[in-house]
mmCIF file of C-alpha atoms and ligand atoms in Angstrom:
data_model
loop_
_atom_site.group_PDB
_atom_site.id
_atom_site.type_symbol
_atom_site.label_atom_id
_atom_site.label_comp_id
_atom_site.label_asym_id
_atom_site.label_seq_id
_atom_site.Cartn_x
_atom_site.Cartn_y
_atom_site.Cartn_z
ATOM 1 C CA MET C 1 102.277 113.363 84.806
ATOM 2 C CA VAL C 2 101.502 109.814 83.674
ATOM 3 C CA THR C 3 102.758 110.427 80.109
ATOM 4 C CA LYS C 4 106.183 111.427 81.405
ATOM 5 C CA LEU C 5 106.638 108.214 83.386
ATOM 6 C CA LEU C 6 108.749 105.284 82.185
ATOM 7 C CA PRO C 7 106.770 102.440 80.526
ATOM 8 C CA PHE C 8 106.762 100.143 83.608
ATOM 9 C CA GLU C 9 105.863 103.079 85.865
ATOM 10 C CA ARG C 10 103.007 103.926 83.548
ATOM 11 C CA LYS C 11 101.696 100.351 83.511
ATOM 12 C CA LYS C 12 101.983 100.223 87.290
ATOM 13 C CA ARG C 13 100.030 103.485 87.668
ATOM 14 C CA ILE C 14 97.246 102.109 85.430
ATOM 15 C CA LEU C 15 97.139 98.859 87.456
ATOM 16 C CA ILE C 16 96.905 100.831 90.693
ATOM 17 C CA GLU C 17 94.150 103.087 89.350
ATOM 18 C CA ASN C 18 92.171 100.015 88.203
ATOM 19 C CA LEU C 19 92.561 98.291 91.583
ATOM 20 C CA LYS C 20 91.343 101.475 93.274
ATOM 21 C CA LYS C 21 88.353 101.782 90.913
ATOM 22 C CA GLU C 22 87.426 98.157 91.620
ATOM 23 C CA GLY C 23 87.437 98.968 95.346
ATOM 24 C CA ILE C 24 90.254 96.461 96.021
ATOM 25 C CA LEU C 25 93.057 98.897 96.823
ATOM 26 C CA LYS C 26 91.895 101.110 99.667
ATOM 27 C CA SER C 27 94.884 101.847 101.853
ATOM 28 C CA LYS C 28 97.349 104.638 101.062
ATOM 29 C CA LYS C 29 100.277 102.771 102.620
ATOM 30 C CA VAL C 30 99.648 99.680 100.473
ATOM 31 C CA GLU C 31 99.278 101.865 97.370
ATOM 32 C CA GLU C 32 102.646 103.498 98.080
ATOM 33 C CA ALA C 33 104.289 100.121 98.659
ATOM 34 C CA ILE C 34 102.937 98.721 95.368
ATOM 35 C CA MET C 35 104.101 101.894 93.612
ATOM 36 C CA ARG C 36 107.629 101.514 94.992
ATOM 37 C CA VAL C 37 108.285 97.803 94.437
ATOM 38 C CA PRO C 38 109.468 97.014 90.865
ATOM 39 C CA ARG C 39 107.358 93.907 90.126
ATOM 40 C CA GLU C 40 109.162 93.556 86.779
ATOM 41 C CA LEU C 41 112.252 92.406 88.726
ATOM 42 C CA PHE C 42 110.307 89.514 90.326
ATOM 43 C CA VAL C 43 108.805 87.877 87.227
ATOM 44 C CA PRO C 44 110.754 85.585 84.873
ATOM 45 C CA GLU C 45 112.301 87.371 81.875
ATOM 46 C CA GLU C 46 109.862 85.730 79.410
ATOM 47 C CA TYR C 47 106.833 87.226 81.213
ATOM 48 C CA ILE C 48 108.256 90.673 81.915
ATOM 49 C CA GLU C 49 105.780 92.411 79.609
ATOM 50 C CA TYR C 50 102.958 90.982 81.757
ATOM 51 C CA ALA C 51 104.459 92.171 85.046
ATOM 52 C CA TYR C 52 101.629 94.675 85.561
ATOM 53 C CA PHE C 53 98.766 92.482 84.331
ATOM 54 C CA ASP C 54 96.465 91.633 87.222
ATOM 55 C CA GLU C 55 97.194 87.909 86.850
ATOM 56 C CA PRO C 56 99.313 85.296 88.621
ATOM 57 C CA LEU C 57 102.383 84.332 86.544
ATOM 58 C CA PRO C 58 104.471 81.130 86.492
ATOM 59 C CA ILE C 59 107.825 81.353 88.311
ATOM 60 C CA GLY C 60 108.932 77.738 87.720
ATOM 61 C CA PHE C 61 108.622 74.470 89.700
ATOM 62 C CA GLY C 62 104.830 74.614 89.222
ATOM 63 C CA GLN C 63 104.637 77.742 91.422
ATOM 64 C CA THR C 64 103.324 81.255 90.781
ATOM 65 C CA ILE C 65 103.789 84.874 91.767
ATOM 66 C CA SER C 66 100.333 85.870 93.027
ATOM 67 C CA ALA C 67 98.176 88.336 91.072
ATOM 68 C CA PRO C 68 98.585 91.964 92.199
ATOM 69 C CA HIS C 69 94.982 92.158 93.503
ATOM 70 C CA MET C 70 95.669 89.179 95.808
ATOM 71 C CA VAL C 71 98.885 90.789 97.072
ATOM 72 C CA VAL C 72 96.897 93.956 97.794
ATOM 73 C CA ILE C 73 94.056 92.110 99.561
ATOM 74 C CA MET C 74 96.442 90.075 101.740
ATOM 75 C CA THR C 75 98.616 93.067 102.618
ATOM 76 C CA GLU C 76 95.564 95.165 103.532
ATOM 77 C CA GLU C 77 94.228 92.345 105.721
ATOM 78 C CA LEU C 78 97.601 91.917 107.435
ATOM 79 C CA ASP C 79 97.764 95.721 107.856
ATOM 80 C CA PRO C 80 101.440 95.783 108.886
ATOM 81 C CA GLU C 81 102.964 98.810 110.596
ATOM 82 C CA ILE C 82 106.398 100.420 110.713
ATOM 83 C CA GLY C 83 108.694 98.350 112.933
ATOM 84 C CA TRP C 84 106.735 95.075 112.656
ATOM 85 C CA LYS C 85 108.473 91.733 112.452
ATOM 86 C CA VAL C 86 106.602 89.645 109.876
ATOM 87 C CA LEU C 87 106.894 86.020 108.790
ATOM 88 C CA GLU C 88 105.867 85.100 105.253
ATOM 89 C CA VAL C 89 105.382 81.421 104.440
ATOM 90 C CA GLY C 90 105.890 80.818 100.690
ATOM 91 C CA THR C 91 108.584 83.194 99.386
ATOM 92 C CA GLY C 92 108.030 82.338 95.717
ATOM 93 C CA SER C 93 109.555 85.283 93.820
ATOM 94 C CA GLY C 94 110.060 87.510 96.887
ATOM 95 C CA TYR C 95 107.555 90.118 95.617
ATOM 96 C CA GLN C 96 105.000 89.916 98.455
ATOM 97 C CA ALA C 97 107.820 90.047 101.022
ATOM 98 C CA SER C 98 109.124 93.256 99.389
ATOM 99 C CA VAL C 99 105.698 94.914 99.488
ATOM 100 C CA ILE C 100 105.513 94.208 103.233
ATOM 101 C CA ALA C 101 109.132 95.340 103.724
ATOM 102 C CA GLU C 102 108.257 98.707 102.137
ATOM 103 C CA ILE C 103 105.683 99.209 104.892
ATOM 104 C CA VAL C 104 107.489 97.820 107.963
ATOM 105 C CA ALA C 105 110.936 99.208 107.028
ATOM 106 C CA PRO C 106 110.715 102.295 104.812
ATOM 107 C CA LYS C 107 114.165 103.341 103.523
ATOM 108 C CA GLU C 108 113.653 106.967 104.507
ATOM 109 C CA LEU C 109 113.637 105.992 108.205
ATOM 110 C CA PRO C 110 116.868 105.156 110.064
ATOM 111 C CA PRO C 111 117.516 101.367 110.185
ATOM 112 C CA GLU C 112 116.965 101.237 113.977
ATOM 113 C CA LYS C 113 113.268 102.016 113.335
ATOM 114 C CA TRP C 114 112.943 99.268 110.709
ATOM 115 C CA GLY C 115 110.977 96.109 111.182
ATOM 116 C CA HIS C 116 111.947 92.996 109.238
ATOM 117 C CA VAL C 117 110.413 90.350 107.003
ATOM 118 C CA TYR C 118 111.442 86.705 107.373
ATOM 119 C CA THR C 119 110.245 84.622 104.453
ATOM 120 C CA ILE C 120 110.477 80.858 104.180
ATOM 121 C CA GLU C 121 110.406 78.768 101.005
ATOM 122 C CA ARG C 122 110.606 74.972 100.711
ATOM 123 C CA ILE C 123 112.001 74.869 97.147
ATOM 124 C CA GLU C 124 115.680 75.745 97.413
ATOM 125 C CA ALA C 125 116.092 76.900 93.791
ATOM 126 C CA LEU C 126 113.159 79.314 94.169
ATOM 127 C CA ALA C 127 114.594 80.674 97.430
ATOM 128 C CA LYS C 128 117.927 81.264 95.654
ATOM 129 C CA ARG C 129 116.265 83.131 92.824
ATOM 130 C CA ALA C 130 114.139 85.142 95.267
ATOM 131 C CA LYS C 131 117.331 86.223 97.065
ATOM 132 C CA ILE C 132 118.747 87.493 93.771
ATOM 133 C CA ASN C 133 115.476 89.322 93.008
ATOM 134 C CA LEU C 134 115.480 90.923 96.459
ATOM 135 C CA GLU C 135 119.084 92.065 96.075
ATOM 136 C CA ARG C 136 118.471 93.567 92.632
ATOM 137 C CA ALA C 137 115.354 95.366 93.855
ATOM 138 C CA GLY C 138 117.058 96.712 96.998
ATOM 139 C CA TYR C 139 115.333 94.696 99.751
ATOM 140 C CA ALA C 140 118.115 92.339 100.860
ATOM 141 C CA ASP C 141 118.696 94.333 104.071
ATOM 142 C CA ARG C 142 115.014 94.212 105.054
ATOM 143 C CA VAL C 143 114.037 90.680 104.003
ATOM 144 C CA THR C 144 115.674 87.410 105.110
ATOM 145 C CA VAL C 145 115.013 84.300 103.002
ATOM 146 C CA ILE C 146 115.066 80.910 104.725
ATOM 147 C CA VAL C 147 114.834 77.475 103.084
ATOM 148 C CA GLY C 148 112.590 75.077 104.961
ATOM 149 C CA ASP C 149 109.112 73.806 105.773
ATOM 150 C CA GLY C 150 107.232 77.006 106.564
ATOM 151 C CA SER C 151 104.186 75.070 107.777
ATOM 152 C CA LEU C 152 106.284 74.768 110.953
ATOM 153 C CA GLY C 153 106.982 78.522 110.950
ATOM 154 C CA TYR C 154 110.425 79.868 111.789
ATOM 155 C CA PRO C 155 110.732 79.776 115.586
ATOM 156 C CA GLU C 156 114.268 81.240 115.541
ATOM 157 C CA ALA C 157 112.970 84.786 114.888
ATOM 158 C CA SER C 158 109.604 84.497 116.698
ATOM 159 C CA PRO C 159 107.412 85.964 118.099
ATOM 160 C CA TYR C 160 105.973 87.810 115.087
ATOM 161 C CA ASP C 161 103.619 90.777 114.881
ATOM 162 C CA GLY C 162 102.119 89.286 111.752
ATOM 163 C CA ILE C 163 102.250 86.104 109.664
ATOM 164 C CA ILE C 164 101.161 85.799 106.050
ATOM 165 C CA VAL C 165 100.838 82.453 104.301
ATOM 166 C CA THR C 166 100.811 82.673 100.501
ATOM 167 C CA ALA C 167 99.879 79.035 99.855
ATOM 168 C CA GLY C 168 96.564 77.271 100.511
ATOM 169 C CA ALA C 169 96.468 75.328 103.801
ATOM 170 C CA PRO C 170 94.114 72.614 105.096
ATOM 171 C CA LYS C 171 94.053 74.285 108.585
ATOM 172 C CA ILE C 172 95.778 76.994 110.584
ATOM 173 C CA PRO C 173 99.130 75.395 111.518
ATOM 174 C CA ASP C 174 99.572 75.300 115.317
ATOM 175 C CA PRO C 175 103.258 76.338 115.134
ATOM 176 C CA LEU C 176 102.219 79.581 113.415
ATOM 177 C CA ILE C 177 99.730 80.365 116.184
ATOM 178 C CA ASN C 178 102.419 79.649 118.793
ATOM 179 C CA GLN C 179 104.928 81.931 117.043
ATOM 180 C CA LEU C 180 102.514 84.897 116.868
ATOM 181 C CA LYS C 181 102.431 87.654 119.518
ATOM 182 C CA ILE C 182 99.207 88.277 121.433
ATOM 183 C CA GLY C 183 97.407 90.946 119.380
ATOM 184 C CA GLY C 184 99.105 89.731 116.187
ATOM 185 C CA ARG C 185 97.423 88.633 112.955
ATOM 186 C CA ILE C 186 97.729 85.666 110.594
ATOM 187 C CA VAL C 187 96.418 85.970 107.037
ATOM 188 C CA ILE C 188 96.074 82.515 105.481
ATOM 189 C CA PRO C 189 94.048 80.828 102.711
ATOM 190 C CA ILE C 190 92.255 77.784 104.167
ATOM 191 C CA GLY C 191 90.488 75.084 102.187
ATOM 192 C CA ASP C 192 91.362 72.140 99.968
ATOM 193 C CA ARG C 193 94.107 71.846 97.339
ATOM 194 C CA TYR C 194 92.035 73.655 94.697
ATOM 195 C CA PHE C 195 89.914 76.284 96.437
ATOM 196 C CA GLN C 196 90.254 78.278 99.633
ATOM 197 C CA ARG C 197 88.889 81.210 101.601
ATOM 198 C CA LEU C 198 91.097 83.871 103.080
ATOM 199 C CA TYR C 199 91.116 83.660 106.892
ATOM 200 C CA VAL C 200 92.199 86.608 109.002
ATOM 201 C CA VAL C 201 93.084 85.273 112.424
ATOM 202 C CA GLU C 202 93.720 87.451 115.453
ATOM 203 C CA LYS C 203 95.433 86.039 118.540
ATOM 204 C CA THR C 204 93.900 87.423 121.738
ATOM 205 C CA GLU C 205 94.579 86.722 125.430
ATOM 206 C CA THR C 206 91.617 84.348 125.409
ATOM 207 C CA GLY C 207 91.988 82.597 122.052
ATOM 208 C CA LEU C 208 91.638 83.133 118.312
ATOM 209 C CA LYS C 209 89.235 85.520 116.582
ATOM 210 C CA ILE C 210 88.662 84.288 113.039
ATOM 211 C CA ASN C 211 87.210 86.309 110.173
ATOM 212 C CA ILE C 212 86.517 84.461 106.938
ATOM 213 C CA LYS C 213 86.927 86.665 103.880
ATOM 214 C CA THR C 214 87.211 86.363 100.105
ATOM 215 C CA PRO C 215 87.346 83.073 98.123
ATOM 216 C CA CYS C 216 90.762 82.480 96.547
ATOM 217 C CA VAL C 217 92.899 79.907 94.718
ATOM 218 C CA PHE C 218 96.476 79.303 95.843
ATOM 219 C CA VAL C 219 98.987 76.536 95.204
ATOM 220 C CA PRO C 220 98.918 74.146 98.187
ATOM 221 C CA LEU C 221 100.940 74.581 101.359
ATOM 222 C CA VAL C 222 102.750 71.271 101.612
ATOM 223 C CA GLY C 223 104.726 70.043 104.605
ATOM 224 C CA LYS C 224 104.163 68.632 108.090
ATOM 225 C CA GLU C 225 101.324 71.028 108.977
ATOM 226 C CA GLY C 226 100.134 71.428 105.385
ATOM 227 C CA PHE C 227 99.124 68.861 102.783
ATOM 228 C CA GLU C 228 101.666 66.341 104.028
ATOM 229 C CA GLY C 229 103.490 64.135 101.571
ATOM 230 C CA GLU C 230 102.038 65.836 98.518
ATOM 231 C CA GLU C 231 104.502 67.284 96.055
ATOM 232 C CA ARG C 232 102.425 70.171 94.655
HETATM 233 N N1 SAM J 1 104.473 85.083 97.879
HETATM 234 C C1 SAM J 1 105.017 84.627 96.633
HETATM 235 C C2 SAM J 1 105.447 85.755 95.753
HETATM 236 O O1 SAM J 1 105.322 86.928 96.145
HETATM 237 O O2 SAM J 1 105.950 85.463 94.649
HETATM 238 C C3 SAM J 1 104.070 83.688 95.919
HETATM 239 C C4 SAM J 1 103.915 82.422 96.640
HETATM 240 S S1 SAM J 1 103.410 81.022 95.686
HETATM 241 C C5 SAM J 1 101.732 81.386 95.390
HETATM 242 C C6 SAM J 1 103.408 79.810 96.994
HETATM 243 C C7 SAM J 1 104.781 79.387 97.434
HETATM 244 O O3 SAM J 1 104.643 78.615 98.625
HETATM 245 C C8 SAM J 1 105.521 78.494 96.436
HETATM 246 O O4 SAM J 1 106.754 79.062 96.102
HETATM 247 C C9 SAM J 1 105.691 77.168 97.187
HETATM 248 O O5 SAM J 1 106.878 76.475 96.879
HETATM 249 C C10 SAM J 1 105.664 77.658 98.624
HETATM 250 N N2 SAM J 1 105.353 76.629 99.639
HETATM 251 C C11 SAM J 1 104.405 75.657 99.621
HETATM 252 N N3 SAM J 1 104.451 74.943 100.773
HETATM 253 C C12 SAM J 1 105.451 75.471 101.527
HETATM 254 C C13 SAM J 1 105.989 75.177 102.807
HETATM 255 N N4 SAM J 1 105.534 74.182 103.570
HETATM 256 N N5 SAM J 1 107.017 75.938 103.261
HETATM 257 C C14 SAM J 1 107.526 76.950 102.519
HETATM 258 N N6 SAM J 1 107.058 77.280 101.293
HETATM 259 C C15 SAM J 1 106.030 76.557 100.805
#
């Protein structure tokens, strides 16, 4: 019963019920993943009481942990499955990577059935903190953090079943398309530095199928295939 749950669990349950009522959270597997991942371990100490507000929160270096509704929308669009190998560009706090890890590599299955999440972050200090968050929350064996320019992907572990970009890009980076399996999906906000639309891109034998979805606002994807030369 809700009243018997711990305070964070209770706040999380209320958030989930609200997201369901709003018609944002539709999938059972995403609901279970959100329920399992302790978001309070991914937000800075000073914002911990807001961990289950449906808002983005600052994580330092001018970056943010995305709002829960955006994490839900992107995860539902990616629609990962058990055993998938996923690349996330823009580790930030490590929260989105953990939500995907819950789906592709559930702890109750033997490790040989697990998929894996590779997540790449350009700001070294954020990547370091994300690693600590992932360890504390119990995802270090299912998520690998890499420091680098994720606009170039991470060819070392490719090809991927799915790629999720959690920063706003000016275009779909070619390296990401090349590192995706045929039949795989990329979920990526595309637009300018201040406003984007979520693109869901499917790679087929004959080319890309692109679906343009909800408007959104992400910090910019910088780097060679992003907003090159811009700091933020
Ligand atoms: N997914 C994150 C989470 O769950 O906390 C939130 C991501 S935050 C909205 C966007 C992140 O993308 C920032 O941490 C930023 O430093 C990172 N970023 C921007 N351009 C990048 C690039 N070219 N390669 C890797 N990371 C990048």
